[in-house]
């Protein structure tokens, strides 16, 4: 396979993986989904998220950790990262 073909295949696989990650994020409980989206997609700091949601930084960190764990488990089930 040529380099161009390999690169195209890798880009396709990256797109599929990104879509599956977004799909699994959409299945999270709202409280986990919102912190994941704000932290990773809006690139906000924990302190900024805490201020926006009017909850403590500790709660934000806990929700991020739980959301990451749930995402890891669900992605393992669909065998993308497991």
XYZ file of C-alpha atoms in Angstrom:
82
model
C 0.000 0.000 0.000
C 1.340 3.439 -0.873
C 1.985 6.115 1.740
C -1.016 8.016 0.436
C -3.202 4.930 0.853
C -1.920 4.308 4.375
C -2.475 7.928 5.328
C -6.017 7.845 3.935
C -6.786 4.642 5.833
C -5.370 6.104 9.066
C -7.447 9.261 8.618
C -10.562 7.163 8.072
C -9.858 5.110 11.199
C -9.255 8.319 13.186
C -12.609 9.674 11.994
C -14.390 6.452 12.927
C -12.776 6.487 16.374
C -13.661 10.151 16.929
C -17.264 9.462 15.934
C -17.456 6.524 18.340
C -16.005 8.619 21.165
C -18.629 11.317 20.513
C -21.327 8.651 20.346
C -20.273 7.274 23.723
C -20.065 10.785 25.217
C -23.641 11.404 24.088
C -24.727 8.331 26.091
C -23.278 9.625 29.367
C -25.475 11.110 32.067
C -25.850 14.829 31.491
C -23.710 15.814 34.498
C -20.777 13.835 33.073
C -21.356 14.816 29.475
C -21.353 18.533 30.241
C -18.005 18.495 32.063
C -16.361 16.346 29.360
C -17.572 18.692 26.631
C -16.559 21.825 28.508
C -13.143 20.466 29.466
C -12.069 18.685 26.290
C -14.029 20.388 23.529
C -14.360 23.930 24.873
C -10.915 23.636 26.495
C -12.027 25.282 29.720
C -10.085 24.915 32.954
C -11.574 23.109 35.933
C -11.900 26.443 37.741
C -13.796 27.963 34.797
C -16.181 25.014 34.590
C -16.800 25.209 38.336
C -17.660 28.886 38.025
C -19.978 28.342 35.045
C -21.826 25.455 36.699
C -21.701 27.029 40.158
C -20.270 23.898 41.781
C -16.944 23.191 43.458
C -13.734 22.367 41.613
C -13.613 19.112 43.567
C -16.994 18.120 42.147
C -15.812 18.952 38.628
C -12.691 16.818 39.087
C -14.773 13.944 40.461
C -17.207 14.133 37.533
C -14.351 14.254 35.032
C -12.755 11.185 36.599
C -16.030 9.272 36.652
C -16.830 10.316 33.092
C -13.398 9.167 31.891
C -13.891 5.832 33.618
C -17.348 5.358 32.098
C -16.032 6.323 28.663
C -13.145 3.908 28.988
C -15.522 1.107 29.914
C -17.968 1.837 27.107
C -15.207 2.203 24.507
C -13.710 -1.097 25.660
C -17.084 -2.730 25.085
C -17.084 -1.543 21.477
C -13.401 -2.554 21.316
C -11.951 0.714 20.066
C -9.551 1.246 22.924
C -9.856 -1.977 24.886
